[in-house]
Every structure is written in structure tokens, then in C-alpha cells.
Short mmCIF file of C-alpha atoms in Angstrom, two decimals:
data_model
loop_
_atom_site.label_atom_id
_atom_site.label_comp_id
_atom_site.label_asym_id
_atom_site.label_seq_id
_atom_site.Cartn_x
_atom_site.Cartn_y
_atom_site.Cartn_z
CA MET A 522 46.96 23.44 74.09
CA LYS A 523 46.15 20.23 75.96
CA GLY A 524 45.42 20.07 79.74
CA GLY A 525 47.09 23.46 80.48
CA LYS A 526 50.17 22.41 78.40
CA TRP A 527 51.21 23.63 75.01
CA GLN A 528 52.73 21.15 72.65
CA HIS A 529 54.72 23.89 70.73
CA GLY A 530 56.26 27.14 71.71
CA VAL A 531 58.46 29.58 69.87
CA LEU A 532 60.68 32.35 71.17
CA ILE A 533 61.14 34.95 68.48
CA VAL A 534 64.34 36.82 69.39
CA ALA A 535 64.08 40.36 68.13
CA GLY A 536 66.84 41.95 70.36
CA GLY A 537 68.88 43.34 67.48
CA SER A 538 69.34 47.15 67.39
CA GLY A 539 69.88 47.24 63.65
CA SER A 540 73.17 49.18 63.92
CA ARG A 541 74.84 47.05 61.20
CA MET A 542 72.11 48.26 58.78
CA GLY A 543 73.06 51.92 59.16
CA ALA A 544 69.35 52.61 59.48
CA GLU A 545 67.01 54.24 62.05
CA ILE A 546 64.49 51.39 61.97
CA PRO A 547 65.74 48.08 63.34
CA LYS A 548 65.79 45.47 60.58
CA GLN A 549 63.05 43.22 62.09
CA TYR A 550 60.61 46.15 61.73
CA MET A 551 61.59 47.08 58.15
CA GLU A 552 59.10 46.60 55.38
CA LEU A 553 59.33 43.78 52.87
CA GLU A 554 56.75 44.23 50.13
CA GLY A 555 54.52 46.29 52.38
CA LYS A 556 54.78 44.23 55.52
CA PRO A 557 57.21 44.42 58.42
CA VAL A 558 59.91 41.52 58.41
CA ILE A 559 58.73 40.19 61.89
CA ARG A 560 55.20 39.69 60.62
CA TYR A 561 56.52 37.11 57.94
CA THR A 562 58.39 35.47 60.66
CA THR A 563 55.52 35.10 63.05
CA GLU A 564 53.11 33.90 60.13
CA ARG A 565 55.48 31.05 59.35
CA PHE A 566 55.11 29.60 62.80
CA PHE A 567 51.26 30.15 63.08
CA ASN A 568 51.04 28.34 59.60
CA PHE A 569 52.89 25.46 61.20
CA ASP A 570 50.63 25.45 64.31
CA PRO A 571 47.95 27.97 64.85
CA GLU A 572 47.86 27.18 68.55
CA ILE A 573 51.64 27.71 69.11
CA ARG A 574 52.62 29.71 72.14
CA MET A 575 54.63 32.68 70.94
CA VAL A 576 56.87 35.01 73.00
CA VAL A 577 58.72 37.81 71.22
CA VAL A 578 61.90 39.07 73.06
CA LEU A 579 62.27 42.78 72.28
CA ALA A 580 65.27 45.07 72.86
CA PRO A 581 64.66 47.58 75.58
CA GLY A 582 62.95 50.56 74.15
CA HIS A 583 61.60 48.76 71.13
CA LEU A 584 58.09 48.27 72.40
CA PRO A 585 56.84 51.16 70.34
CA PHE A 586 58.00 49.32 67.09
CA TRP A 587 56.24 46.10 68.18
CA GLU A 588 53.02 47.98 69.15
CA GLU A 589 52.88 49.49 65.64
CA VAL A 590 53.20 46.09 64.02
CA VAL A 591 50.52 44.61 66.25
CA GLY A 592 48.32 47.79 65.43
CA CYS A 593 47.97 46.42 61.87
CA ALA A 594 47.97 42.76 62.75
CA PRO A 595 45.29 41.78 65.25
CA GLU A 596 46.40 38.13 65.21
CA LEU A 597 49.58 39.17 67.02
CA ARG A 598 47.66 40.57 70.11
CA ARG A 599 47.82 37.29 71.90
CA VAL A 600 51.61 37.17 71.38
CA GLU A 601 53.50 37.76 74.67
CA VAL A 602 56.35 40.20 75.07
CA GLU A 603 59.44 39.91 77.06
CA THR A 604 62.29 42.35 77.43
CA GLY A 605 65.65 41.30 76.29
CA GLY A 606 68.84 41.53 78.25
CA PRO A 607 72.24 42.94 77.26
CA THR A 608 73.22 39.83 75.31
CA ARG A 609 71.32 37.31 73.07
CA TYR A 610 72.07 34.83 75.84
CA ASP A 611 70.33 37.02 78.43
CA SER A 612 67.38 37.54 76.10
CA VAL A 613 66.77 33.91 75.44
CA LYS A 614 67.12 33.02 79.13
CA ASN A 615 64.55 35.68 79.94
CA GLY A 616 62.22 34.43 77.25
CA LEU A 617 62.42 30.86 78.38
CA THR A 618 61.08 31.64 81.72
CA ARG A 619 57.69 32.47 80.02
CA MET A 620 57.47 28.88 78.39
CA GLU A 621 57.03 26.66 81.44
CA GLU A 622 53.86 25.06 80.14
CA VAL A 623 55.37 24.29 76.82
CA GLU A 624 56.64 20.84 75.74
CA PHE A 625 58.82 21.75 72.93
CA VAL A 626 60.30 25.18 72.22
CA GLY A 627 61.90 26.77 69.20
CA ILE A 628 64.27 29.65 69.47
CA HIS A 629 64.12 31.70 66.23
CA ASP A 630 65.76 34.84 64.93
CA ALA A 631 63.11 37.51 64.19
CA VAL A 632 65.23 38.43 61.02
CA ARG A 633 64.74 34.99 59.40
CA PRO A 634 61.31 35.51 57.81
CA LEU A 635 61.95 32.95 55.10
CA VAL A 636 62.08 29.80 57.16
CA SER A 637 59.78 27.31 55.59
CA THR A 638 56.99 25.45 57.26
CA ALA A 639 58.71 22.23 56.28
CA THR A 640 61.92 23.30 58.08
CA ILE A 641 59.86 24.24 61.34
CA GLU A 642 58.10 20.79 61.09
CA ARG A 643 61.44 18.95 60.73
CA CYS A 644 62.95 20.64 63.75
CA PHE A 645 59.98 20.07 66.07
CA ARG A 646 59.71 16.42 64.84
CA SER A 647 63.44 15.96 65.64
CA ALA A 648 63.06 17.52 69.04
CA GLU A 649 60.26 15.09 69.87
CA LEU A 650 62.50 12.08 68.80
CA TYR A 651 65.89 13.17 69.89
CA GLY A 652 65.41 16.12 72.30
CA SER A 653 66.78 18.68 69.73
CA GLY A 654 66.42 19.79 66.16
CA ILE A 655 68.78 22.12 64.52
CA PRO A 656 68.28 23.13 60.92
CA VAL A 657 71.37 23.29 58.66
CA ALA A 658 72.32 23.95 55.08
CA GLU A 659 75.32 22.78 53.01
CA MET A 660 78.20 25.03 52.31
CA ASP A 661 78.41 25.91 48.65
CA GLU A 662 81.73 27.81 48.63
CA THR A 663 85.38 26.70 48.82
CA VAL A 664 86.69 27.43 52.30
CA ARG A 665 89.99 27.85 54.10
CA TRP A 666 90.93 27.45 57.71
CA ILE A 667 93.19 29.89 59.56
CA SER A 668 95.39 28.26 62.12
CA ASP A 669 96.72 29.66 65.47
CA GLU A 670 99.84 30.81 63.74
CA GLY A 671 97.92 32.64 61.06
CA HIS A 672 98.54 29.99 58.35
CA SER A 673 95.71 28.93 56.09
CA GLU A 674 94.80 25.55 54.71
CA HIS A 675 92.09 24.08 52.52
CA LEU A 676 89.01 22.80 54.48
CA ASP A 677 86.64 20.12 53.11
CA ARG A 678 83.40 21.93 52.60
CA SER A 679 81.42 18.81 52.46
CA ARG A 680 82.07 18.56 56.23
CA ILE A 681 80.68 21.94 56.85
CA ARG A 682 77.14 22.83 57.69
CA ARG A 683 75.73 26.46 58.11
CA VAL A 684 73.46 26.74 61.11
CA GLN A 685 69.96 28.28 60.83
CA THR A 686 67.11 28.79 63.17
CA PRO A 687 64.61 27.79 64.68
CA GLN A 688 66.75 25.66 67.11
CA VAL A 689 64.14 23.41 68.65
CA PHE A 690 64.50 21.53 71.92
CA ARG A 691 62.47 19.60 74.59
CA TYR A 692 61.73 22.49 76.97
CA SER A 693 62.88 20.94 80.17
CA LEU A 694 66.33 20.25 78.57
CA ILE A 695 67.00 23.55 77.15
CA ARG A 696 65.71 25.39 80.18
CA GLU A 697 68.04 23.21 82.40
CA ALA A 698 70.93 24.08 80.16
CA TYR A 699 70.17 27.82 80.23
CA ASP A 700 69.94 27.82 84.07
CA ARG A 701 73.55 27.14 84.37
CA ARG A 702 76.32 29.85 84.38
CA PHE A 703 77.24 31.54 81.13
CA ASP A 704 80.18 30.14 79.38
CA THR A 705 82.14 31.85 76.50
CA SER A 706 81.78 28.66 74.33
CA PHE A 707 78.06 29.52 74.18
CA THR A 708 77.73 30.77 70.55
CA ASP A 709 74.20 29.78 69.92
CA ASP A 710 71.38 27.83 71.67
CA ALA A 711 72.66 24.58 70.28
CA SER A 712 76.02 24.99 72.12
CA VAL A 713 74.24 25.94 75.35
CA PHE A 714 72.20 22.63 75.05
CA GLU A 715 75.29 20.56 74.23
CA SER A 716 77.22 21.93 77.35
CA LEU A 717 74.82 19.85 79.43
CA HIS A 718 73.13 17.19 77.19
CA GLY A 719 75.75 16.15 74.45
CA GLU A 720 75.39 16.38 70.81
CA VAL A 721 72.36 17.99 69.04
CA HIS A 722 70.46 16.49 66.22
CA LEU A 723 70.73 18.20 62.86
CA VAL A 724 67.93 18.42 60.29
CA GLU A 725 67.73 19.91 56.86
CA GLY A 726 66.92 23.53 56.83
CA ASN A 727 65.88 25.60 53.63
CA SER A 728 68.25 27.56 51.56
CA GLU A 729 66.14 30.76 51.51
CA ASN A 730 66.16 30.83 55.38
CA ILE A 731 68.64 33.78 55.37
CA LYS A 732 69.37 36.04 58.34
CA ILE A 733 68.77 39.63 57.31
CA THR A 734 71.77 41.64 58.63
CA THR A 735 72.70 43.99 55.71
CA PRO A 736 70.83 46.06 53.18
CA THR A 737 71.71 43.48 50.53
CA ASP A 738 70.08 40.77 52.64
CA LEU A 739 66.97 42.88 52.66
CA LEU A 740 66.86 43.33 49.08
CA LEU A 741 67.46 39.57 48.48
CA ALA A 742 64.60 38.80 50.95
CA SER A 743 62.21 41.01 49.20
CA LEU A 744 62.94 39.09 45.96
CA LEU A 745 62.56 35.66 47.62
CA ILE A 746 59.36 36.68 49.36
CA ARG A 747 57.49 37.88 46.21
CA PRO A 748 54.84 35.37 45.37
CA MET B 235 102.66 44.77 27.23
CA LYS B 236 106.49 45.46 27.54
CA GLY B 237 109.00 43.91 25.23
CA GLY B 238 106.74 41.06 24.08
CA LYS B 239 105.67 40.33 27.71
CA TRP B 240 102.46 41.13 29.42
CA GLN B 241 102.42 42.26 33.03
CA HIS B 242 98.83 41.00 33.62
CA GLY B 243 96.81 38.29 32.29
CA VAL B 244 93.45 36.67 33.17
CA LEU B 245 91.85 33.40 32.33
CA ILE B 246 88.09 33.70 32.44
CA VAL B 247 86.71 30.20 33.06
CA ALA B 248 83.38 29.92 31.41
CA GLY B 249 83.12 26.15 31.18
CA GLY B 250 79.90 25.66 33.23
CA SER B 251 76.99 24.19 31.35
CA GLY B 252 74.40 25.93 33.48
CA SER B 253 72.49 22.70 34.26
CA ARG B 254 71.97 23.79 37.83
CA MET B 255 69.99 26.74 36.72
CA GLY B 256 67.44 24.52 34.92
CA ALA B 257 67.74 26.83 31.97
CA GLU B 258 68.65 26.70 28.33
CA ILE B 259 71.19 29.59 28.39
CA PRO B 260 74.29 28.92 30.50
CA LYS B 261 74.40 31.26 33.39
CA GLN B 262 77.56 33.32 32.13
CA TYR B 263 75.53 34.28 29.05
CA MET B 264 72.31 35.24 30.76
CA GLU B 265 71.29 38.92 30.87
CA LEU B 266 71.77 41.14 33.95
CA GLU B 267 70.04 44.55 33.40
CA GLY B 268 70.31 44.08 29.63
CA LYS B 269 73.89 42.75 29.35
CA PRO B 270 75.23 39.32 29.62
CA VAL B 271 76.91 38.35 32.89
CA ILE B 272 80.25 37.60 31.23
CA ARG B 273 80.39 41.18 29.93
CA TYR B 274 80.47 42.59 33.37
CA THR B 275 83.19 40.08 34.28
CA THR B 276 85.43 41.00 31.44
CA GLU B 277 84.82 44.82 31.98
CA ARG B 278 86.08 44.48 35.64
CA PHE B 279 89.41 43.28 34.45
CA PHE B 280 89.72 45.83 31.59
CA ASN B 281 88.99 48.59 34.18
CA PHE B 282 91.79 47.18 36.27
CA ASP B 283 94.31 47.04 33.29
CA PRO B 284 93.11 48.02 29.79
CA GLU B 285 96.24 46.20 28.42
CA ILE B 286 95.51 43.00 30.18
CA ARG B 287 95.89 39.74 28.13
CA MET B 288 92.59 37.92 28.46
CA VAL B 289 91.84 34.29 27.46
CA VAL B 290 88.13 32.90 27.83
CA VAL B 291 87.96 29.18 28.25
CA LEU B 292 84.55 28.07 26.81
CA ALA B 293 82.75 24.75 27.14
CA PRO B 294 82.76 22.77 23.83
CA GLY B 295 79.80 23.91 21.84
CA HIS B 296 79.49 27.30 23.67
CA LEU B 297 81.28 29.24 20.87
CA PRO B 298 77.93 30.55 19.40
CA PHE B 299 76.94 32.00 22.81
CA TRP B 300 80.34 33.75 23.02
CA GLU B 301 80.22 35.10 19.44
CA GLU B 302 76.83 36.55 20.15
CA VAL B 303 78.37 38.48 23.11
CA VAL B 304 81.20 39.65 20.98
CA GLY B 305 78.84 40.83 18.28
CA CYS B 306 77.54 43.43 20.57
CA ALA B 307 80.90 44.25 22.34
CA PRO B 308 83.61 45.04 19.88
CA GLU B 309 86.19 45.57 22.76
CA LEU B 310 86.05 41.73 23.26
CA ARG B 311 87.25 40.95 19.64
CA ARG B 312 90.80 40.80 20.96
CA VAL B 313 89.99 38.40 23.67
CA GLU B 314 91.39 34.85 22.84
CA VAL B 315 89.20 31.90 23.03
CA GLU B 316 90.29 28.36 24.29
CA THR B 317 88.05 25.22 24.57
CA GLY B 318 87.73 23.83 28.04
CA GLY B 319 88.21 20.17 28.86
CA PRO B 320 85.99 17.67 30.77
CA THR B 321 86.80 19.22 34.15
CA ARG B 322 87.60 22.76 35.38
CA TYR B 323 91.16 21.42 36.05
CA ASP B 324 91.55 20.48 32.41
CA SER B 325 90.09 23.79 31.28
CA VAL B 326 92.42 25.87 33.32
CA LYS B 327 95.38 23.69 32.28
CA ASN B 328 94.43 24.26 28.61
CA GLY B 329 93.94 28.01 29.16
CA LEU B 330 97.33 28.46 30.91
CA THR B 331 99.15 27.18 27.80
CA ARG B 332 98.03 30.54 26.15
CA MET B 333 99.59 32.72 28.72
CA GLU B 334 103.23 32.12 28.22
CA GLU B 335 104.19 35.85 27.68
CA VAL B 336 102.40 36.81 30.83
CA GLU B 337 104.06 37.58 34.23
CA PHE B 338 101.12 37.30 36.61
CA VAL B 339 97.90 35.54 35.76
CA GLY B 340 94.56 35.62 37.36
CA ILE B 341 92.16 32.74 37.05
CA HIS B 342 88.55 33.89 37.37
CA ASP B 343 85.07 32.48 37.27
CA ALA B 344 83.05 33.96 34.43
CA VAL B 345 79.95 33.78 36.76
CA ARG B 346 81.46 36.25 39.21
CA PRO B 347 80.67 39.59 37.52
CA LEU B 348 80.68 41.63 40.81
CA VAL B 349 84.39 41.31 41.66
CA SER B 350 85.62 44.77 42.45
CA THR B 351 88.67 46.54 40.84
CA ALA B 352 90.12 46.89 44.31
CA THR B 353 89.87 43.10 44.91
CA ILE B 354 91.61 42.53 41.50
CA GLU B 355 94.28 45.03 42.44
CA ARG B 356 94.96 43.35 45.79
CA CYS B 357 95.24 39.97 44.14
CA PHE B 358 97.78 41.08 41.65
CA ARG B 359 99.78 43.10 44.07
CA SER B 360 100.00 40.15 46.42
CA ALA B 361 101.08 37.89 43.52
CA GLU B 362 103.84 40.27 42.74
CA LEU B 363 105.01 40.23 46.33
CA TYR B 364 104.43 36.69 47.45
CA GLY B 365 103.78 34.65 44.37
CA SER B 366 100.06 34.37 44.96
CA GLY B 367 97.03 36.35 45.88
CA ILE B 368 93.77 34.63 46.83
CA PRO B 369 90.73 36.76 47.64
CA VAL B 370 88.60 35.68 50.68
CA ALA B 371 85.68 36.88 52.75
CA GLU B 372 84.80 36.24 56.35
CA MET B 373 82.12 33.78 57.32
CA ASP B 374 79.07 35.55 58.75
CA GLU B 375 77.08 32.49 59.81
CA THR B 376 77.38 29.90 62.75
CA VAL B 377 78.89 26.70 61.35
CA ARG B 378 79.27 23.09 62.54
CA TRP B 379 81.76 20.34 61.50
CA ILE B 380 80.67 16.89 60.60
CA SER B 381 83.20 14.17 61.82
CA ASP B 382 84.20 10.94 60.03
CA GLU B 383 81.63 9.13 62.39
CA GLY B 384 78.83 11.66 61.36
CA HIS B 385 78.96 13.52 64.63
CA SER B 386 78.72 17.33 64.52
CA GLU B 387 80.46 19.93 66.55
CA HIS B 388 80.66 23.67 66.76
CA LEU B 389 83.34 25.21 64.59
CA ASP B 390 84.96 28.63 65.22
CA ARG B 391 83.61 30.68 62.29
CA SER B 392 86.24 33.41 62.95
CA ARG B 393 88.83 30.90 61.59
CA ILE B 394 87.01 30.30 58.31
CA ARG B 395 87.42 32.16 55.10
CA ARG B 396 85.27 31.79 52.06
CA VAL B 397 87.34 31.62 48.89
CA GLN B 398 86.62 33.82 45.97
CA THR B 399 88.32 34.52 42.59
CA PRO B 400 90.37 35.89 40.86
CA GLN B 401 93.13 33.58 42.20
CA VAL B 402 96.27 35.29 40.94
CA PHE B 403 99.78 33.75 40.60
CA ARG B 404 103.17 34.34 39.28
CA TYR B 405 102.65 32.70 35.91
CA SER B 406 105.77 30.38 35.96
CA LEU B 407 104.84 29.01 39.39
CA ILE B 408 101.17 28.15 38.54
CA ARG B 409 102.06 26.76 35.23
CA GLU B 410 104.67 24.49 36.94
CA ALA B 411 102.06 23.27 39.45
CA TYR B 412 99.47 22.50 36.66
CA ASP B 413 102.05 20.64 34.73
CA ARG B 414 102.06 17.88 37.37
CA ARG B 415 99.75 14.96 37.35
CA PHE B 416 96.21 15.64 38.60
CA ASP B 417 95.43 14.86 42.32
CA THR B 418 92.02 14.48 43.97
CA SER B 419 93.22 17.12 46.60
CA PHE B 420 92.93 19.81 43.84
CA THR B 421 89.68 21.65 44.69
CA ASP B 422 90.67 25.04 43.32
CA ASP B 423 93.61 26.71 41.71
CA ALA B 424 95.00 27.68 45.17
CA SER B 425 95.27 23.95 46.17
CA VAL B 426 97.05 23.18 42.83
CA PHE B 427 99.60 25.87 43.58
CA GLU B 428 100.05 24.73 47.14
CA SER B 429 100.79 21.12 46.17
CA LEU B 430 104.12 22.33 44.84
CA HIS B 431 104.88 25.68 46.26
CA GLY B 432 103.48 25.71 49.82
CA GLU B 433 100.99 28.08 51.27
CA VAL B 434 99.11 30.70 49.32
CA HIS B 435 98.85 34.36 50.34
CA LEU B 436 95.30 35.49 51.22
CA VAL B 437 93.95 39.10 50.54
CA GLU B 438 90.52 40.60 51.25
CA GLY B 439 87.92 39.95 48.61
CA ASN B 440 84.69 41.97 48.37
CA SER B 441 81.37 40.80 49.85
CA GLU B 442 79.35 41.36 46.63
CA ASN B 443 81.75 39.10 44.62
CA ILE B 444 79.23 36.27 44.56
CA LYS B 445 79.33 33.20 42.28
CA ILE B 446 76.07 33.05 40.25
CA THR B 447 75.02 29.37 40.37
CA THR B 448 71.20 29.52 41.13
CA PRO B 449 68.30 31.66 39.89
CA THR B 450 68.39 33.45 43.28
CA ASP B 451 71.91 34.34 42.78
CA LEU B 452 71.07 35.88 39.40
CA LEU B 453 68.33 37.94 41.04
CA LEU B 454 70.69 39.20 43.83
CA ALA B 455 73.40 39.99 41.16
CA SER B 456 70.95 42.07 39.25
CA LEU B 457 70.07 44.09 42.44
CA LEU B 458 73.72 44.57 43.24
CA ILE B 459 74.74 45.54 39.76
CA ARG B 460 72.17 48.41 39.47
CA PRO B 461 73.93 51.69 39.64
#
């Protein structure tokens, strides 16, 4: 923090209800090798910048889960909490209002605990240079494209990138884009940014940076996280 | 087998050298819960049809690996062996020459031990009805498309399918397609088929049907395979 301004901020979006897991506990609070998923996620950002401003956006009613996490992790006491809205778009929009003193803000899925510090660095560096930094990974499977008429054709996978988070932006630019009216073309933060400011800048993500949405993902993450 | 003809055949393509794994043993011969990967793969097809005609296409020099597998699995003694060529295309083309008495043939990656019997059934059934059956899965990540000029744009993931194996065809049709000259547009067996016969028919694959290409994939497969 310099002169009342933070250089880096991150919005940890933890709005998911976990219904796809078929479990009581939302996936961001499930344990991986004895520690809740979301603690790995927050640690990765503190490793990048111990001074980072962090806001966690929680689903309504999930405060008790978060408080249990903080109870075992005193370093999380200074993390601010915001309540999510009915959609991810609303949640991010709410969260961004808390970041006014931040120069560059990352928006990250709570259920991506395996983002590397190098990925986080590349994203923020790109946002400093180009206004945005979106981590992507190559596609390692053969893919086909389904046309309007339901026909399928081969698609060149070397042209495809899988999009990860954190999606990092100059705060003033992403805030401006989120202040406009919702559009159905908004599928992630990059697309909101693009609706106003043009193309985003892509950087290399890391292959382990998976999004935990199924029980299989959780198993895989526990394997990847073991030291 | 009816009147000298087999209803079902499968070509197990095991030509990979395993160099991406950074290991001595090619991945199709690595152990998963005490059994080599390729034995799971062959079992899935015998579960589907105990009478299936099976040909394994091995990389040159890999016969000792295969013989070690067969040494512990007497049911594999009747599997025929063919030597692969310099590319996957050559390997499949060689293998297909062994399938002349087969009506419907599947072409399957040896390193996909987690294909389900239901997926195999759907593929053969589709080949019987439409000449081809290609198993696919939905795309569960946000994706972007890189243009000729290096620009990127959002791509509608609901239109994308990830292609798995076995790719199953009426034998006469795929053989005819493979008998033509190689073309750089041939990225998988479906694209070879399409070059002569038009669009392939897609069926639902199964999400666990991963291709084992990295050490992480092997770990994930061992978790998925546990009973």
C-alpha cells in the first residue's frame, strides 16, 4: 500500500453453492490434505504479494463456512467479505465496489487453489503493460465444432485456448466495464472488459490450475497439491 | 464370429513411445493399481464382446513389453500383433489390413483404459446405423479462439465437443478411406473417414475416458480406476 493506494488487489469469488458436487459442503470449503480449498487459494495470492488487498465474495448464507476457515487461519482476519448476488456477474460487480483504492485487480475463482505464483505474476505484469492479463492453457484434445444445423466439423485445436483465472485488469477499466448494463455475451470477466475496451491480453497459465467442480477434480487436486 | 466373419473388431493403437512422460516405460505398459494400463483397455472391449477380434499395433521394438503383459494375462494370447509405422496414420493403416473379416471396427488409443462399456456400445451401435460412431464429451471450460493475425476472441463452448476413442466405423468404409493418399487434414480417424464419406456421427462418450499422456493423467487414472 502506497499513499492510500494498493498496487494489487484480488477478488476471490466463492459464490458457488456446490450443488454439482452432490455434497453438503460447498467445494471451496472442502478439505484438501487437511486444509480447506479456499485457504490454498488465498495463500497463493499472499505468496505473490503479502500486502495484496483481498476481498472474498461469499454466497448468501455461507458466512459460517468462511468464519470457520478464518478461525483456523488468523492471517485471513484482514480479508474483507462481500456478499454475492444471484449471478457471478452480480457477485463480481459487488466485489469491485470494494476495490476503489486498488490499481490492478485480479478476479479469481475460489475453487482454483492450484494457480501458481508465476501465473499470478504474469497476469498482473500484463495488466500493468496492457490493461489486462488473462491466463490461458493450450488444448490437448482433438475437438469438433457443432454448427447451427447440428452438423459437426473438425476444429483446429492449436487455435484454441482454455481460459483460467485470475483475470487481472487495471481497476479503472474493469470497473467502468462492469458499471454498464448486463449483456448475455458476458461469459467471463474478459468478455465484460472487451465489451468496452477491446481485446484482452493473453498470458500463459499453468496446467495444474484446474477448477474444482466435480468429486474427480477434488481427487486430482489433492494429488497435485501433495508436496 | 459368424460364417468366417466377425461382427466386431478393435484396433488398439499402442504406438506411443512415452517420451512425454519422461519415463523409461511407455505409458501403455505402466502399472495402474498393479496392472498395466493396456490390460484395462483390452478388458473393456472383451467385456463389451468376448468374441471381439482384437489387433494391437505396437511401436517397433515394443514387442518385449507386450510379451511381458501377455505372460501374466493368458486371455491376451489370442490378440494379434501388428507393427506400427512412423506415424499414427501409418500404424492404423497397417492394422486395418488385419481386419478384413470384420464388419465394424473400432480404433482405440491404448492409453484410454477408462472407456466405459456403455460408450463402446454406443459407438458400435451408431456405426451399424450410420456407418460411424465417434464418442465426444462436452467442454466444461471457457475457451478463446486465436485468429490468423494472433487476435483472440471468445468462443461458444456449448458448440465444442472433445473427441475421444474408440472411433468406430463400418470396416469397408474406413478401409476405403485409409487406402487413399495421406492428407495433412487427417488429424484423427474421423477426419480420414470424412475425407471420403462425409460427416461422421457423434455419440456420447464418458467423462472418465481420459487419454493418459502425463504423469498427472496416470495419477488421476489410478484414482478413477479404484473400485
